Amino acid sequence: MTASVVSGERRLRRRRRRPRATFTGVLGELLLTAGVLVLLFVAWQMWIGDIIISAQKNDEGAAVSQEWAEGPPPELPPVIETDDGTTVYEPVIPAPPADTERLGNMHVPRFGTAYNVGIYGGTSRARTLDDLGIGVYTDSKMPGEVGNFSMAGHRTTWGKPFNQLDKLQLGDAIVVETPDGWFTYRFRTLEYVKPSQTEVLLDVPQMPGAETGERYITLTACSPLYSLAERIVAYGVFESFQPRAEGPPPALTDPPPPPAGPSI
């Protein structure tokens, strides 16, 4: 074997040796792996996690509703005289909840018969909206009270209780359940506002200083989906109060409307 052939084989073996791992290469692979894991977590949080959390919140609400149903019903409130002789009860106004304290549950038949989400005091993301459910604004009126019962909730992530606000239709029921009974509101209109437009929370929404003697409900959430640029606001008006001793209101016992499809 000639010297030139031996030399060529040695060079070939040297070229075939695996390159040594460098710090930069290892760091790059770690960062790539970390990026993939972050993307998987975000996907879980936005879709799979939302489905799980939403089901858990509805189950929790159903358990609370069942507990109230099995307890002794409160005494019937006074009856309001009406011209047509129908029985209308004076609303039993609950006390304002403390921060993170449960006020009641919300039912929206348009969102499905299983929709039963807890309502809590305060609108802090960390203490209420992320962990518990729907939050009541600090200066809000209470269910059935003259003025504006105003709440906030997530439209994406953390169970997204207000994901389908844009699917509400005129006349849809929004029912607030407390230990004393059910407050039925009817959806009227929807609008989009800037985050700074807090006039939507006034006793008469968007009308400073106005007094109408009406009872309103206002639901707010971030919009568009996955953005903080605007707020979507749903308004409703009070229809009736149903004492617990009388059983659930027709809005929850009549055949409900078909559930809305998911917002995208």
PDB file of C-alpha atoms in Angstrom, residues 136-141:
ATOM      1  CA  VAL A 136     -69.229  41.861  40.152  1.00  0.00           C
ATOM      2  CA  TYR A 137     -67.943  45.423  39.829  1.00  0.00           C
ATOM      3  CA  THR A 138     -67.319  47.163  43.144  1.00  0.00           C
ATOM      4  CA  ASP A 139     -69.919  49.936  42.665  1.00  0.00           C
ATOM      5  CA  SER A 140     -72.501  47.705  40.999  1.00  0.00           C
ATOM      6  CA  LYS A 141     -76.106  47.528  42.064  1.00  0.00           C
TER       7      LYS A 141
END
